C-alpha cells in the first residue's frame, strides 16, 4: 500500500474542516457529541444534562448541525439529534493523516490481532 494521498484538499474541504474544528473547540459541544454516542437524543434531553439554559444548548446544537457533526430530525413536537459519525471521522481523520501519517499506520498495526501461534 502506498503513502497517503498528497493531494491538497479543495477549498470547500478546508472550509468544512475549519467549521468542524470550530465546533469542536467548545467543551459543551464536545460533551454533546459524547452524549450522542449512545444514539439519538431529544433537544430537551440534551439540555437537561447541562447547567446552562435550553436556548444556549440550542445554539450549541445549531453550531454542531451547521458543521455537519450532528443531524436533526423532527419527531412530532421534538427534534431528535444524532451524531454524524462518518463526517466527524472524515474531518478529524483527514487532518490527522496529513499531520501525522506515521501515527495512523502505527495505530492500525497495533490494533491488528496477533497471528495464531504468535506467542507475543
PDB file of C-alpha atoms in Angstrom:
ATOM      1  CA  UNK A   1       0.000   0.000   0.000  1.00  0.00           C
ATOM      2  CA  UNK A   2       1.434   3.392  -0.971  1.00  0.00           C
ATOM      3  CA  UNK A   3       1.732   6.561   1.102  1.00  0.00           C
ATOM      4  CA  UNK A   4      -1.368   8.628   1.841  1.00  0.00           C
ATOM      5  CA  UNK A   5      -2.534  10.927  -0.908  1.00  0.00           C
ATOM      6  CA  UNK A   6      -0.649  14.206  -1.048  1.00  0.00           C
ATOM      7  CA  UNK A   7      -3.389  15.966  -2.977  1.00  0.00           C
ATOM      8  CA  UNK A   8      -4.395  19.238  -1.365  1.00  0.00           C
ATOM      9  CA  UNK A   9      -7.926  19.392  -0.084  1.00  0.00           C
ATOM     10  CA  UNK A  10     -10.259  21.579  -2.097  1.00  0.00           C
ATOM     11  CA  UNK A  11     -11.203  24.972  -0.601  1.00  0.00           C
ATOM     12  CA  UNK A  12     -14.618  23.604   0.344  1.00  0.00           C
ATOM     13  CA  UNK A  13     -12.960  20.664   2.163  1.00  0.00           C
ATOM     14  CA  UNK A  14     -10.808  23.153   4.075  1.00  0.00           C
ATOM     15  CA  UNK A  15     -13.850  25.281   4.942  1.00  0.00           C
ATOM     16  CA  UNK A  16     -15.755  22.175   6.060  1.00  0.00           C
ATOM     17  CA  UNK A  17     -12.836  21.054   8.175  1.00  0.00           C
ATOM     18  CA  UNK A  18     -12.471  24.518   9.703  1.00  0.00           C
ATOM     19  CA  UNK A  19     -16.154  24.632  10.683  1.00  0.00           C
ATOM     20  CA  UNK A  20     -15.843  21.176  12.247  1.00  0.00           C
ATOM     21  CA  UNK A  21     -12.817  22.222  14.298  1.00  0.00           C
ATOM     22  CA  UNK A  22     -14.501  25.477  15.352  1.00  0.00           C
ATOM     23  CA  UNK A  23     -17.458  23.405  16.547  1.00  0.00           C
ATOM     24  CA  UNK A  24     -15.116  21.027  18.411  1.00  0.00           C
ATOM     25  CA  UNK A  25     -13.349  23.907  20.162  1.00  0.00           C
ATOM     26  CA  UNK A  26     -16.099  24.263  22.770  1.00  0.00           C
ATOM     27  CA  UNK A  27     -16.196  21.762  25.670  1.00  0.00           C
ATOM     28  CA  UNK A  28     -20.017  21.837  25.845  1.00  0.00           C
ATOM     29  CA  UNK A  29     -20.250  20.852  22.183  1.00  0.00           C
ATOM     30  CA  UNK A  30     -17.702  18.076  22.655  1.00  0.00           C
ATOM     31  CA  UNK A  31     -19.754  16.770  25.591  1.00  0.00           C
ATOM     32  CA  UNK A  32     -22.917  16.848  23.458  1.00  0.00           C
ATOM     33  CA  UNK A  33     -21.119  14.729  20.847  1.00  0.00           C
ATOM     34  CA  UNK A  34     -20.038  12.274  23.544  1.00  0.00           C
ATOM     35  CA  UNK A  35     -23.608  12.106  24.868  1.00  0.00           C
ATOM     36  CA  UNK A  36     -24.871  11.283  21.375  1.00  0.00           C
ATOM     37  CA  UNK A  37     -22.558   8.248  21.101  1.00  0.00           C
ATOM     38  CA  UNK A  38     -25.317   6.105  22.580  1.00  0.00           C
ATOM     39  CA  UNK A  39     -27.860   7.145  19.945  1.00  0.00           C
ATOM     40  CA  UNK A  40     -30.427   9.827  19.273  1.00  0.00           C
ATOM     41  CA  UNK A  41     -31.451  12.265  21.984  1.00  0.00           C
ATOM     42  CA  UNK A  42     -34.174  14.896  22.006  1.00  0.00           C
ATOM     43  CA  UNK A  43     -33.057  18.500  22.404  1.00  0.00           C
ATOM     44  CA  UNK A  44     -34.728  18.636  25.837  1.00  0.00           C
ATOM     45  CA  UNK A  45     -32.878  15.510  26.981  1.00  0.00           C
ATOM     46  CA  UNK A  46     -29.596  17.057  25.891  1.00  0.00           C
ATOM     47  CA  UNK A  47     -30.393  20.353  27.625  1.00  0.00           C
ATOM     48  CA  UNK A  48     -31.261  18.566  30.896  1.00  0.00           C
ATOM     49  CA  UNK A  49     -27.684  17.273  31.096  1.00  0.00           C
ATOM     50  CA  UNK A  50     -26.151  20.757  31.324  1.00  0.00           C
ATOM     51  CA  UNK A  51     -26.314  23.568  33.889  1.00  0.00           C
ATOM     52  CA  UNK A  52     -26.950  26.156  31.152  1.00  0.00           C
ATOM     53  CA  UNK A  53     -30.156  27.397  29.556  1.00  0.00           C
ATOM     54  CA  UNK A  54     -32.054  25.493  26.869  1.00  0.00           C
ATOM     55  CA  UNK A  55     -31.575  28.381  24.388  1.00  0.00           C
ATOM     56  CA  UNK A  56     -27.795  28.124  24.915  1.00  0.00           C
ATOM     57  CA  UNK A  57     -27.927  24.389  24.207  1.00  0.00           C
ATOM     58  CA  UNK A  58     -29.999  25.128  21.091  1.00  0.00           C
ATOM     59  CA  UNK A  59     -27.262  27.475  19.879  1.00  0.00           C
ATOM     60  CA  UNK A  60     -24.625  24.787  20.504  1.00  0.00           C
ATOM     61  CA  UNK A  61     -26.743  22.248  18.615  1.00  0.00           C
ATOM     62  CA  UNK A  62     -27.078  24.754  15.758  1.00  0.00           C
ATOM     63  CA  UNK A  63     -23.298  25.105  15.539  1.00  0.00           C
ATOM     64  CA  UNK A  64     -22.849  21.328  15.555  1.00  0.00           C
ATOM     65  CA  UNK A  65     -25.553  20.881  12.929  1.00  0.00           C
ATOM     66  CA  UNK A  66     -24.096  23.692  10.790  1.00  0.00           C
ATOM     67  CA  UNK A  67     -20.711  21.947  10.911  1.00  0.00           C
ATOM     68  CA  UNK A  68     -22.382  18.698   9.874  1.00  0.00           C
ATOM     69  CA  UNK A  69     -21.357  16.907  13.072  1.00  0.00           C
ATOM     70  CA  UNK A  70     -24.934  16.146  14.141  1.00  0.00           C
ATOM     71  CA  UNK A  71     -28.158  15.572  12.286  1.00  0.00           C
ATOM     72  CA  UNK A  72     -31.619  16.501  13.468  1.00  0.00           C
ATOM     73  CA  UNK A  73     -34.992  15.044  12.601  1.00  0.00           C
ATOM     74  CA  UNK A  74     -38.437  16.060  13.711  1.00  0.00           C
ATOM     75  CA  UNK A  75     -40.484  13.516  15.656  1.00  0.00           C
ATOM     76  CA  UNK A  76     -43.897  15.025  16.450  1.00  0.00           C
ATOM     77  CA  UNK A  77     -43.087  18.096  18.567  1.00  0.00           C
ATOM     78  CA  UNK A  78     -39.485  17.076  19.337  1.00  0.00           C
ATOM     79  CA  UNK A  79     -36.249  17.312  17.410  1.00  0.00           C
ATOM     80  CA  UNK A  80     -34.057  14.255  17.779  1.00  0.00           C
ATOM     81  CA  UNK A  81     -30.328  14.743  17.303  1.00  0.00           C
ATOM     82  CA  UNK A  82     -27.836  12.083  16.263  1.00  0.00           C
ATOM     83  CA  UNK A  83     -24.072  12.017  15.911  1.00  0.00           C
ATOM     84  CA  UNK A  84     -22.839  12.226  12.306  1.00  0.00           C
ATOM     85  CA  UNK A  85     -20.024   9.758  12.986  1.00  0.00           C
ATOM     86  CA  UNK A  86     -18.750   9.458   9.433  1.00  0.00           C
ATOM     87  CA  UNK A  87     -18.499  13.232   8.964  1.00  0.00           C
ATOM     88  CA  UNK A  88     -16.679  13.661  12.275  1.00  0.00           C
ATOM     89  CA  UNK A  89     -14.294  10.813  11.475  1.00  0.00           C
ATOM     90  CA  UNK A  90     -13.599  12.181   7.976  1.00  0.00           C
ATOM     91  CA  UNK A  91     -12.784  15.706   9.177  1.00  0.00           C
ATOM     92  CA  UNK A  92     -10.581  14.668  12.064  1.00  0.00           C
ATOM     93  CA  UNK A  93      -9.076  11.734  10.158  1.00  0.00           C
ATOM     94  CA  UNK A  94      -8.144  13.873   7.157  1.00  0.00           C
ATOM     95  CA  UNK A  95      -6.350  16.310   9.460  1.00  0.00           C
ATOM     96  CA  UNK A  96      -4.563  13.566  11.405  1.00  0.00           C
ATOM     97  CA  UNK A  97      -3.432  11.701   8.308  1.00  0.00           C
ATOM     98  CA  UNK A  98      -1.996  14.929   6.880  1.00  0.00           C
ATOM     99  CA  UNK A  99      -0.214  15.944  10.084  1.00  0.00           C
ATOM    100  CA  UNK A 100       0.990  12.618  11.453  1.00  0.00           C
ATOM    101  CA  UNK A 101       0.512   9.835   8.886  1.00  0.00           C
ATOM    102  CA  UNK A 102       3.060   7.582  10.634  1.00  0.00           C
ATOM    103  CA  UNK A 103       0.864   7.510  13.745  1.00  0.00           C
ATOM    104  CA  UNK A 104      -2.112   6.345  11.697  1.00  0.00           C
ATOM    105  CA  UNK A 105      -0.037   3.459  10.326  1.00  0.00           C
ATOM    106  CA  UNK A 106       1.283   2.581  13.809  1.00  0.00           C
ATOM    107  CA  UNK A 107      -2.212   2.644  15.291  1.00  0.00           C
ATOM    108  CA  UNK A 108      -3.569   0.310  12.604  1.00  0.00           C
ATOM    109  CA  UNK A 109      -0.642  -2.041  13.151  1.00  0.00           C
ATOM    110  CA  UNK A 110      -1.222  -2.086  16.925  1.00  0.00           C
ATOM    111  CA  UNK A 111      -4.924  -2.894  16.544  1.00  0.00           C
ATOM    112  CA  UNK A 112      -4.394  -5.952  14.374  1.00  0.00           C
ATOM    113  CA  UNK A 113      -4.717  -9.203  16.295  1.00  0.00           C
ATOM    114  CA  UNK A 114      -1.559 -11.270  16.514  1.00  0.00           C
ATOM    115  CA  UNK A 115      -1.462 -14.177  14.048  1.00  0.00           C
ATOM    116  CA  UNK A 116      -2.408 -17.541  15.550  1.00  0.00           C
ATOM    117  CA  UNK A 117       0.555 -19.298  17.092  1.00  0.00           C
ATOM    118  CA  UNK A 118       2.321 -15.966  17.755  1.00  0.00           C
ATOM    119  CA  UNK A 119       3.285 -16.021  21.431  1.00  0.00           C
ATOM    120  CA  UNK A 120       3.927 -12.305  21.803  1.00  0.00           C
TER     121      UNK A 120
END
